[in-house]
Amino acid sequence: MKQLGLVGLGAVAGLCAGLAFLPLARGDAVESPSTYRELDRFGEAFAKIRTDYVTPVQDKQLVEDALQGMISDLDPHSSYFDPKTFADMQVKTEGQYGGVGIVIAAEDGGIKVISPMDDSPASKAGIKAGDMIIGVNGQTLKNATIDDVQKKLRGAPGTKVSLTLMRPSEKKSFVAALVRQAIQVEAVKFHREGDVGYIRIPAFNENTDNGVQTAVRDLKKQIGPGIKGYIIDLRDDGGGVLDQAIAVSDDFLESGEIVSTRGRHPQDAERYDAKPGDITGGKPLLVLINGGTASASEIVAGALQDHKRARIVGTTSFGKGSVQTIMPLNGGEDGALHLTTGLYYTPSGRSIQALGITPDIGVASSQKEADDEIRLPETEASLEHHFDPQDGQVKRPPAVLIKPEPGKKYTDFQLTYAVEVLDGKIKSGVVASKDEH
């Protein structure tokens, strides 16, 4: 046992010695004696597990588990991707992956559904925002990470998976039997609502900006010069690729800042500006948001709101205002770090983090299952280890919500309200076209 222990310590000593020569110092991250003491502590624990645990454990597994534990406790969005996960996750931004189509988040020690994607197996099975996933294929998810659950949910199209869920408004669990399908996350959808163009953006990936430009071009043809404006629907859009959020914002802006990012070091700050050219020709815009509107979609809403290019309609957004950078390890062969490296700021200098975007016109949902009083607590601020708002900023009071008339049924009250605003039927929410600002 002692000999094995020495071998283990020797291997870890080599690991720690290697770490000692890595470029640990940057800015205020300077090596100190305590740095190496902590590495020694890790090395000793590694060696004891390796030699004394009841069954043999692979070194690779120990290191991967250590990386996951070390990073996942930093904040809700930092994580370690093992090599397979890193390879699999790259397809999500390329437009397609096999799965059930839900956006999830860790909350209160469990896994919560933030939103089901349009036309996905999850939405067709009646899974709702706010549902808690407590099991997959009959196995409980106690202490499971987001990555663990995503691995279980994804798979080849046509394969089956069952979810055990708990809905906050109900006292017993239920099971949803799903068949995985190819999830097309790039599908920008659009149609005309009378003389109004409606554009739904479910997520931001490599094809989103092309989809928005196609939607505007086709809606112009369908409706003609009498088009009264456009509705950009970002409800339950959990975000995605930053450069696509910037490109979509730029589609509707002539100039000025779109978003800035600020990191740990002053030299990490970046600013992204709009180029001349508005693809709508300055037509009025309304943007629909709700508690499931997060990250990249909040950047778009914040930019258009700050420039007074659009009025924001709905309920307060999620408040995910942090920047994650993927850092491959050994070229990706050893996985990658998905690390929070900065925060987003809107053109006026507002932080989105844990604050969200407050709508200009508060409009309640008409769907009882997605009642806004239930949805509102599902925010970045409710997640464990979340960053607090920076620079002393405080959350704006939630908008007073306009609610449907009692007894009157709407398929989508928020959309109906937005269309009536652009049609001029609701004067209190009138939206000025760009040249009137």
Tab-separated table of C-alpha atoms in Angstrom:
chain	number	residue	atom	x	y	z
A	1	MET	CA	0.000	0.000	0.000
A	2	LYS	CA	2.832	2.406	0.883
A	3	GLN	CA	4.602	1.676	-2.386
A	4	LEU	CA	1.437	2.326	-4.362
A	5	GLY	CA	0.895	5.492	-2.379
A	6	LEU	CA	4.336	6.754	-3.296
A	7	VAL	CA	3.699	5.982	-6.942
A	8	GLY	CA	0.470	7.934	-6.759
A	9	LEU	CA	2.131	10.855	-5.037
A	10	GLY	CA	4.918	10.782	-7.582
A	11	ALA	CA	2.416	11.007	-10.435
A	12	VAL	CA	0.609	13.876	-8.764
A	13	ALA	CA	3.859	15.587	-7.881
A	14	GLY	CA	4.642	15.509	-11.561
A	15	LEU	CA	1.238	16.989	-12.312
A	16	CYS	CA	1.751	19.763	-9.762
A	17	ALA	CA	5.262	20.428	-11.009
A	18	GLY	CA	3.850	20.788	-14.493
A	19	LEU	CA	1.228	23.193	-13.240
A	20	ALA	CA	3.916	25.243	-11.566
A	21	PHE	CA	5.395	26.090	-14.938
A	22	LEU	CA	2.088	26.995	-16.567
A	23	PRO	CA	1.411	30.720	-17.195
A	24	LEU	CA	-0.625	31.128	-14.013
A	25	ALA	CA	0.252	34.784	-13.590
A	26	ARG	CA	-1.897	37.328	-15.373
A	27	GLY	CA	-2.884	40.667	-13.959
A	28	ASP	CA	-3.673	40.057	-10.306
A	29	ALA	CA	-3.569	36.244	-10.626
A	30	VAL	CA	-0.030	35.917	-9.257
A	31	GLU	CA	1.460	32.660	-8.011
A	32	SER	CA	2.036	32.597	-4.265
A	33	PRO	CA	3.104	29.978	-1.740
A	34	SER	CA	-0.574	29.331	-0.988
A	35	THR	CA	-1.147	28.401	-4.641
A	36	TYR	CA	1.293	25.542	-4.394
A	37	ARG	CA	0.051	24.490	-0.948
A	38	GLU	CA	-3.423	24.072	-2.411
A	39	LEU	CA	-2.043	22.089	-5.352
A	40	ASP	CA	-0.200	19.864	-2.874
A	41	ARG	CA	-3.488	19.326	-1.011
A	42	PHE	CA	-5.171	18.278	-4.255
A	43	GLY	CA	-2.256	15.958	-5.024
A	44	GLU	CA	-2.429	14.255	-1.647
A	45	ALA	CA	-6.200	13.708	-1.931
A	46	PHE	CA	-5.776	12.372	-5.477
A	47	ALA	CA	-3.146	9.883	-4.291
A	48	LYS	CA	-5.216	8.664	-1.335
A	49	ILE	CA	-8.286	8.053	-3.515
A	50	ARG	CA	-6.114	6.314	-6.073
A	51	THR	CA	-4.577	3.927	-3.538
A	52	ASP	CA	-7.179	3.502	-0.790
A	53	TYR	CA	-10.607	3.712	-2.420
A	54	VAL	CA	-12.541	0.452	-2.169
A	55	THR	CA	-12.346	-0.212	-5.927
A	56	PRO	CA	-9.823	0.980	-8.530
A	57	VAL	CA	-10.647	4.338	-10.145
A	58	GLN	CA	-9.209	5.519	-13.441
A	59	ASP	CA	-6.887	8.517	-13.157
A	60	LYS	CA	-8.638	10.173	-16.082
A	61	GLN	CA	-12.027	9.871	-14.381
A	62	LEU	CA	-10.698	11.340	-11.145
A	63	VAL	CA	-9.237	14.333	-12.939
A	64	GLU	CA	-12.390	14.916	-15.000
A	65	ASP	CA	-14.574	14.722	-11.890
A	66	ALA	CA	-12.247	17.131	-10.104
A	67	LEU	CA	-12.369	19.581	-13.009
A	68	GLN	CA	-16.161	19.406	-13.155
A	69	GLY	CA	-16.520	19.980	-9.421
A	70	MET	CA	-13.991	22.803	-9.366
A	71	ILE	CA	-15.594	24.707	-12.222
A	72	SER	CA	-19.314	24.040	-11.711
A	73	ASP	CA	-19.282	25.700	-8.273
A	74	LEU	CA	-17.929	28.973	-9.682
A	75	ASP	CA	-21.236	30.104	-11.202
A	76	PRO	CA	-24.288	28.515	-12.888
A	77	HIS	CA	-22.832	28.686	-16.402
A	78	SER	CA	-19.195	27.623	-16.034
A	79	SER	CA	-18.509	23.938	-16.589
A	80	TYR	CA	-16.046	21.375	-17.857
A	81	PHE	CA	-16.792	19.513	-21.094
A	82	ASP	CA	-15.211	16.090	-21.331
A	83	PRO	CA	-13.867	15.237	-24.818
A	84	LYS	CA	-17.092	13.558	-25.998
A	85	THR	CA	-19.338	16.288	-24.633
A	86	PHE	CA	-17.132	18.934	-26.231
A	87	ALA	CA	-17.381	17.201	-29.602
A	88	ASP	CA	-21.148	16.716	-29.270
A	89	MET	CA	-21.935	20.243	-28.103
A	90	GLN	CA	-20.353	21.837	-31.154
A	91	VAL	CA	-23.168	20.579	-33.373
A	92	LYS	CA	-25.700	22.645	-31.421
A	93	THR	CA	-24.375	25.917	-32.807
A	94	GLU	CA	-24.179	24.403	-36.282
A	95	GLY	CA	-27.923	23.996	-36.467
A	96	GLN	CA	-28.935	20.457	-35.556
A	97	TYR	CA	-28.627	17.812	-32.860
A	98	GLY	CA	-30.618	14.795	-31.711
A	99	GLY	CA	-32.679	15.461	-28.619
A	100	VAL	CA	-36.033	16.388	-27.116
A	101	GLY	CA	-35.868	20.182	-27.489
A	102	ILE	CA	-35.853	21.806	-24.072
A	103	VAL	CA	-33.807	24.576	-22.470
A	104	ILE	CA	-32.892	23.615	-18.896
A	105	ALA	CA	-31.165	25.196	-15.906
A	106	ALA	CA	-29.991	24.056	-12.485
A	107	GLU	CA	-32.108	25.488	-9.681
A	108	ASP	CA	-32.545	24.639	-5.995
A	109	GLY	CA	-30.564	21.425	-6.403
A	110	GLY	CA	-32.732	20.227	-9.289
A	111	ILE	CA	-33.114	20.621	-13.046
A	112	LYS	CA	-35.785	23.047	-14.206
A	113	VAL	CA	-37.292	23.464	-17.658
A	114	ILE	CA	-36.743	27.054	-18.785
A	115	SER	CA	-38.604	26.541	-22.041
A	116	PRO	CA	-39.546	23.851	-24.549
A	117	MET	CA	-38.489	24.601	-28.130
A	118	ASP	CA	-41.117	25.146	-30.793
A	119	ASP	CA	-42.434	21.958	-32.442
A	120	SER	CA	-40.081	19.771	-30.401
A	121	PRO	CA	-40.926	16.410	-28.769
A	122	ALA	CA	-40.973	18.211	-25.401
A	123	SER	CA	-43.481	20.864	-26.472
A	124	LYS	CA	-45.696	18.294	-28.219
A	125	ALA	CA	-45.751	16.198	-25.033
A	126	GLY	CA	-47.052	19.169	-23.033
A	127	ILE	CA	-43.885	19.887	-21.044
A	128	LYS	CA	-44.041	23.451	-19.726
A	129	ALA	CA	-41.656	26.107	-18.498
A	130	GLY	CA	-41.192	25.669	-14.753
A	131	ASP	CA	-41.523	21.867	-14.761
A	132	MET	CA	-38.827	20.128	-12.706
A	133	ILE	CA	-37.105	17.099	-14.252
A	134	ILE	CA	-36.636	14.584	-11.453
A	135	GLY	CA	-35.773	11.490	-13.481
A	136	VAL	CA	-34.663	10.224	-16.877
A	137	ASN	CA	-35.469	6.675	-17.995
A	138	GLY	CA	-36.556	5.805	-14.472
A	139	GLN	CA	-33.318	6.970	-12.849
A	140	THR	CA	-33.441	9.843	-10.386
A	141	LEU	CA	-31.373	12.963	-11.030
A	142	LYS	CA	-30.224	13.647	-7.496
A	143	ASN	CA	-27.056	15.782	-7.604
A	144	ALA	CA	-26.962	15.577	-11.412
A	145	THR	CA	-25.285	18.417	-13.293
A	146	ILE	CA	-26.609	20.176	-16.382
A	147	ASP	CA	-24.060	18.293	-18.492
A	148	ASP	CA	-25.187	14.958	-17.005
A	149	VAL	CA	-28.800	15.644	-17.905
A	150	GLN	CA	-27.989	16.927	-21.392
A	151	LYS	CA	-26.071	13.728	-22.107
A	152	LYS	CA	-29.101	11.679	-21.075
A	153	LEU	CA	-31.533	13.773	-23.122
A	154	ARG	CA	-29.521	13.758	-26.334
A	155	GLY	CA	-29.225	10.799	-28.648
A	156	ALA	CA	-29.880	9.569	-32.140
A	157	PRO	CA	-33.156	10.755	-33.725
A	158	GLY	CA	-35.809	8.046	-33.432
A	159	THR	CA	-34.593	6.695	-30.082
A	160	LYS	CA	-36.828	6.860	-27.014
A	161	VAL	CA	-36.372	8.581	-23.671
A	162	SER	CA	-38.793	9.052	-20.779
A	163	LEU	CA	-38.777	11.995	-18.391
A	164	THR	CA	-40.248	12.059	-14.916
A	165	LEU	CA	-41.376	15.581	-14.095
A	166	MET	CA	-42.965	17.529	-11.292
A	167	ARG	CA	-45.098	20.581	-12.000
A	168	PRO	CA	-45.131	23.204	-9.202
A	169	SER	CA	-48.920	23.545	-9.355
A	170	GLU	CA	-49.488	19.789	-8.988
A	171	LYS	CA	-48.747	17.457	-6.106
A	172	LYS	CA	-47.702	14.340	-7.998
A	173	SER	CA	-45.147	13.523	-10.639
A	174	PHE	CA	-45.898	12.495	-14.200
A	175	VAL	CA	-43.985	10.736	-16.950
A	176	ALA	CA	-43.534	12.029	-20.507
A	177	ALA	CA	-42.485	9.392	-23.060
A	178	LEU	CA	-40.576	11.106	-25.867
A	179	VAL	CA	-38.974	10.114	-29.140
A	180	ARG	CA	-35.828	12.085	-29.930
A	181	GLN	CA	-35.737	13.953	-33.200
A	182	ALA	CA	-33.315	16.147	-35.088
A	183	ILE	CA	-33.702	19.498	-33.355
A	184	GLN	CA	-33.396	22.318	-35.850
A	185	VAL	CA	-32.385	25.207	-33.658
A	186	GLU	CA	-31.801	27.635	-36.493
A	187	ALA	CA	-35.350	27.749	-37.784
A	188	VAL	CA	-36.406	31.406	-37.845
A	189	LYS	CA	-40.157	31.352	-38.487
A	190	PHE	CA	-42.277	34.118	-39.905
A	191	HIS	CA	-45.730	34.911	-41.219
A	192	ARG	CA	-47.972	37.896	-41.751
A	193	GLU	CA	-50.480	39.075	-39.168
A	194	GLY	CA	-52.635	41.239	-41.419
A	195	ASP	CA	-50.380	44.142	-42.372
A	196	VAL	CA	-47.826	43.283	-39.685
A	197	GLY	CA	-44.787	41.039	-40.171
A	198	TYR	CA	-44.201	38.481	-37.421
A	199	ILE	CA	-40.706	36.967	-36.956
A	200	ARG	CA	-40.038	34.275	-34.361
A	201	ILE	CA	-36.407	33.656	-33.303
A	202	PRO	CA	-36.253	30.502	-31.122
A	203	ALA	CA	-32.438	30.537	-30.656
A	204	PHE	CA	-29.276	32.158	-31.978
A	205	ASN	CA	-26.847	30.035	-33.974
A	206	GLU	CA	-24.845	30.177	-37.177
A	207	ASN	CA	-27.904	30.627	-39.427
A	208	THR	CA	-30.058	33.021	-37.406
A	209	ASP	CA	-29.111	36.287	-39.093
A	210	ASN	CA	-29.643	34.804	-42.560
A	211	GLY	CA	-33.054	33.610	-41.380
A	212	VAL	CA	-34.036	37.070	-40.139
A	213	GLN	CA	-32.952	38.728	-43.374
A	214	THR	CA	-34.920	36.174	-45.393
A	215	ALA	CA	-37.975	36.736	-43.188
A	216	VAL	CA	-37.912	40.523	-43.648
A	217	ARG	CA	-37.359	40.223	-47.398
A	218	ASP	CA	-40.238	37.755	-47.852
A	219	LEU	CA	-42.631	39.660	-45.580
A	220	LYS	CA	-42.005	42.827	-47.582
A	221	LYS	CA	-43.041	40.956	-50.711
A	222	GLN	CA	-46.080	39.339	-49.085
A	223	ILE	CA	-47.494	42.472	-47.459
A	224	GLY	CA	-46.182	45.151	-49.782
A	225	PRO	CA	-45.511	48.841	-49.124
A	226	GLY	CA	-48.434	49.026	-46.688
A	227	ILE	CA	-46.604	46.949	-44.087
A	228	LYS	CA	-47.105	48.625	-40.697
A	229	GLY	CA	-44.124	47.172	-38.890
A	230	TYR	CA	-42.529	44.028	-37.526
A	231	ILE	CA	-42.847	41.979	-34.359
A	232	ILE	CA	-39.664	40.193	-33.284
A	233	ASP	CA	-40.632	37.344	-30.950
A	234	LEU	CA	-37.827	36.473	-28.516
A	235	ARG	CA	-39.992	34.756	-25.933
A	236	ASP	CA	-38.391	31.588	-24.542
A	237	ASP	CA	-35.299	32.215	-26.651
A	238	GLY	CA	-32.521	30.942	-24.409
A	239	GLY	CA	-29.745	32.620	-26.401
A	240	GLY	CA	-26.820	31.190	-28.316
A	241	VAL	CA	-24.054	32.628	-30.468
A	242	LEU	CA	-22.978	36.185	-29.611
A	243	ASP	CA	-22.002	37.261	-33.119
A	244	GLN	CA	-25.466	36.315	-34.391
A	245	ALA	CA	-27.134	38.463	-31.702
A	246	ILE	CA	-24.901	41.339	-32.797
A	247	ALA	CA	-25.727	40.744	-36.473
A	248	VAL	CA	-29.487	40.640	-35.839
A	249	SER	CA	-29.321	43.855	-33.786
A	250	ASP	CA	-27.288	45.465	-36.576
A	251	ASP	CA	-30.026	44.541	-39.060
A	252	PHE	CA	-32.302	47.140	-37.448
A	253	LEU	CA	-29.787	49.811	-36.381
A	254	GLU	CA	-27.986	52.468	-38.422
A	255	SER	CA	-25.191	53.266	-35.971
A	256	GLY	CA	-24.071	53.232	-32.361
A	257	GLU	CA	-23.074	50.610	-29.858
A	258	ILE	CA	-24.863	47.262	-29.819
A	259	VAL	CA	-23.256	45.676	-26.770
A	260	SER	CA	-20.021	45.768	-24.816
A	261	THR	CA	-18.338	43.080	-22.770
A	262	ARG	CA	-16.150	43.687	-19.728
A	263	GLY	CA	-13.948	41.072	-18.149
A	264	ARG	CA	-11.562	40.765	-15.254
A	265	HIS	CA	-8.896	42.898	-16.900
A	266	PRO	CA	-9.378	46.314	-18.565
A	267	GLN	CA	-7.746	45.043	-21.754
A	268	ASP	CA	-10.450	42.372	-22.054
A	269	ALA	CA	-13.198	44.951	-22.710
A	270	GLU	CA	-14.750	44.857	-26.167
A	271	ARG	CA	-17.367	46.993	-27.870
A	272	TYR	CA	-19.485	46.071	-30.887
A	273	ASP	CA	-20.999	48.800	-33.065
A	274	ALA	CA	-23.694	48.849	-35.726
A	275	LYS	CA	-22.981	49.562	-39.371
A	276	PRO	CA	-25.241	51.751	-41.548
A	277	GLY	CA	-28.286	50.073	-43.047
A	278	ASP	CA	-31.693	49.056	-41.637
A	279	ILE	CA	-33.204	46.113	-43.516
A	280	THR	CA	-36.755	47.235	-42.651
A	281	GLY	CA	-36.321	50.743	-44.026
A	282	GLY	CA	-37.120	52.234	-40.610
A	283	LYS	CA	-40.473	50.514	-40.053
A	284	PRO	CA	-41.739	50.327	-36.448
A	285	LEU	CA	-40.559	47.384	-34.352
A	286	LEU	CA	-41.988	45.610	-31.332
A	287	VAL	CA	-39.982	42.947	-29.480
A	288	LEU	CA	-41.757	40.288	-27.395
A	289	ILE	CA	-39.882	38.977	-24.317
A	290	ASN	CA	-40.658	36.901	-21.224
A	291	GLY	CA	-38.910	35.074	-18.388
A	292	GLY	CA	-37.419	32.593	-20.847
A	293	THR	CA	-35.721	35.316	-22.900
A	294	ALA	CA	-32.039	34.994	-22.006
A	295	SER	CA	-28.482	35.867	-22.971
A	296	ALA	CA	-28.130	36.594	-26.720
A	297	SER	CA	-31.827	37.440	-27.018
A	298	GLU	CA	-31.504	39.905	-24.121
A	299	ILE	CA	-28.622	41.584	-25.959
A	300	VAL	CA	-30.900	42.198	-28.953
A	301	ALA	CA	-33.761	43.455	-26.790
A	302	GLY	CA	-31.446	45.704	-24.769
A	303	ALA	CA	-29.769	47.230	-27.830
A	304	LEU	CA	-33.040	48.004	-29.601
A	305	GLN	CA	-34.561	49.364	-26.389
A	306	ASP	CA	-31.629	51.642	-25.537
A	307	HIS	CA	-31.543	53.091	-29.058
A	308	LYS	CA	-35.333	53.551	-28.909
A	309	ARG	CA	-35.493	51.572	-32.118
A	310	ALA	CA	-38.130	49.228	-30.697
A	311	ARG	CA	-40.594	49.027	-27.843
A	312	ILE	CA	-40.216	45.932	-25.673
A	313	VAL	CA	-43.457	44.110	-24.825
A	314	GLY	CA	-44.131	41.282	-22.365
A	315	THR	CA	-42.591	40.402	-19.001
A	316	THR	CA	-39.105	40.843	-17.509
A	317	SER	CA	-36.446	38.673	-19.124
A	318	PHE	CA	-34.260	36.022	-17.471
A	319	GLY	CA	-31.200	38.159	-16.691
A	320	LYS	CA	-28.347	36.024	-18.039
A	321	GLY	CA	-25.765	38.720	-18.692
A	322	SER	CA	-22.498	36.799	-18.424
A	323	VAL	CA	-20.046	35.885	-21.181
A	324	GLN	CA	-18.795	32.309	-21.488
A	325	THR	CA	-15.637	31.429	-23.409
A	326	ILE	CA	-14.895	27.891	-24.578
A	327	MET	CA	-11.239	27.069	-23.939
A	328	PRO	CA	-10.191	23.736	-25.505
A	329	LEU	CA	-7.674	21.705	-23.520
A	330	ASN	CA	-4.921	20.162	-25.629
A	331	GLY	CA	-6.732	21.189	-28.801
A	332	GLY	CA	-9.981	19.634	-27.537
A	333	GLU	CA	-8.537	16.143	-27.070
A	334	ASP	CA	-8.789	16.607	-23.301
A	335	GLY	CA	-12.142	18.368	-23.424
A	336	ALA	CA	-12.682	22.064	-22.815
A	337	LEU	CA	-13.459	24.639	-20.172
A	338	HIS	CA	-16.703	26.572	-20.585
A	339	LEU	CA	-15.682	29.505	-18.424
A	340	THR	CA	-17.393	32.765	-17.510
A	341	THR	CA	-14.960	35.488	-18.574
A	342	GLY	CA	-17.014	38.686	-18.608
A	343	LEU	CA	-20.364	40.466	-18.411
A	344	TYR	CA	-22.544	42.031	-21.105
A	345	TYR	CA	-23.604	45.685	-20.997
A	346	THR	CA	-26.267	47.358	-23.132
A	347	PRO	CA	-25.450	50.582	-25.065
A	348	SER	CA	-26.529	52.770	-22.141
A	349	GLY	CA	-24.179	50.896	-19.798
A	350	ARG	CA	-26.823	48.720	-18.147
A	351	SER	CA	-25.810	45.303	-16.914
A	352	ILE	CA	-28.194	42.513	-17.891
A	353	GLN	CA	-26.760	40.187	-15.221
A	354	ALA	CA	-29.378	39.112	-12.650
A	355	LEU	CA	-31.461	42.152	-13.672
A	356	GLY	CA	-32.863	41.266	-17.070
A	357	ILE	CA	-34.631	43.565	-19.489
A	358	THR	CA	-37.758	45.272	-18.172
A	359	PRO	CA	-40.357	45.726	-20.919
A	360	ASP	CA	-41.595	49.152	-21.974
A	361	ILE	CA	-45.111	47.726	-22.076
A	362	GLY	CA	-45.855	44.998	-19.531
A	363	VAL	CA	-48.258	42.453	-20.986
A	364	ALA	CA	-49.284	39.246	-19.219
A	365	SER	CA	-49.432	35.835	-20.837
A	366	SER	CA	-52.830	34.373	-21.621
A	367	GLN	CA	-51.739	30.786	-20.994
A	368	LYS	CA	-52.706	29.540	-17.560
A	369	GLU	CA	-49.927	26.895	-17.533
A	370	ALA	CA	-47.310	29.609	-18.069
A	371	ASP	CA	-48.884	32.023	-15.624
A	372	ASP	CA	-46.563	34.990	-15.186
A	373	GLU	CA	-46.665	34.882	-11.394
A	374	ILE	CA	-45.093	31.397	-11.644
A	375	ARG	CA	-42.603	32.298	-14.364
A	376	LEU	CA	-41.212	35.489	-12.849
A	377	PRO	CA	-39.148	33.781	-10.070
A	378	GLU	CA	-37.330	31.701	-12.731
A	379	THR	CA	-34.508	34.145	-13.240
A	380	GLU	CA	-30.737	34.250	-13.201
A	381	ALA	CA	-30.956	35.796	-9.738
A	382	SER	CA	-32.571	32.599	-8.413
A	383	LEU	CA	-29.706	30.352	-9.566
A	384	GLU	CA	-27.126	29.161	-7.053
A	385	HIS	CA	-23.712	30.886	-7.275
A	386	HIS	CA	-24.992	33.560	-9.659
A	387	PHE	CA	-23.088	36.819	-10.062
A	388	ASP	CA	-24.738	39.824	-8.463
A	389	PRO	CA	-25.352	42.926	-10.599
A	390	GLN	CA	-22.196	44.983	-11.008
A	391	ASP	CA	-21.540	48.662	-10.259
A	392	GLY	CA	-24.321	48.894	-7.679
A	393	GLN	CA	-27.090	48.664	-10.261
A	394	VAL	CA	-30.514	47.726	-8.948
A	395	LYS	CA	-33.341	45.951	-10.672
A	396	ARG	CA	-35.969	48.152	-12.271
A	397	PRO	CA	-39.459	47.638	-10.854
A	398	PRO	CA	-41.390	45.084	-12.910
A	399	ALA	CA	-43.771	46.599	-15.408
A	400	VAL	CA	-47.432	46.763	-14.436
A	401	LEU	CA	-48.915	43.987	-16.523
A	402	ILE	CA	-51.785	44.543	-18.907
A	403	LYS	CA	-54.011	41.473	-18.605
A	404	PRO	CA	-56.592	39.870	-20.892
A	405	GLU	CA	-60.196	40.900	-20.468
A	406	PRO	CA	-61.944	38.560	-18.015
A	407	GLY	CA	-63.816	35.826	-19.829
A	408	LYS	CA	-62.264	36.598	-23.217
A	409	LYS	CA	-60.066	33.899	-24.730
A	410	TYR	CA	-56.903	34.549	-26.698
A	411	THR	CA	-54.654	32.108	-28.476
A	412	ASP	CA	-51.714	34.390	-27.688
A	413	PHE	CA	-52.644	37.554	-25.825
A	414	GLN	CA	-49.171	39.099	-25.935
A	415	LEU	CA	-48.965	38.683	-29.703
A	416	THR	CA	-52.520	39.948	-30.190
A	417	TYR	CA	-51.715	43.016	-28.120
A	418	ALA	CA	-48.526	43.712	-30.093
A	419	VAL	CA	-50.342	43.423	-33.427
A	420	GLU	CA	-53.036	45.824	-32.253
A	421	VAL	CA	-50.375	48.317	-31.176
A	422	LEU	CA	-48.816	48.292	-34.636
A	423	ASP	CA	-52.259	48.404	-36.253
A	424	GLY	CA	-52.985	51.575	-34.287
A	425	LYS	CA	-55.896	50.048	-32.384
A	426	ILE	CA	-54.137	50.616	-29.033
A	427	LYS	CA	-53.046	54.241	-28.836
A	428	SER	CA	-51.366	53.987	-25.421
A	429	GLY	CA	-48.737	51.679	-26.797
A	430	VAL	CA	-48.161	53.401	-30.106
A	431	VAL	CA	-44.707	52.775	-31.554
A	432	ALA	CA	-42.924	55.509	-33.424
A	433	SER	CA	-41.030	54.606	-36.549
A	434	LYS	CA	-37.300	55.133	-36.419
A	435	ASP	CA	-37.264	58.574	-38.054
A	436	GLU	CA	-39.665	59.902	-35.395
A	437	HIS	CA	-37.216	59.349	-32.509
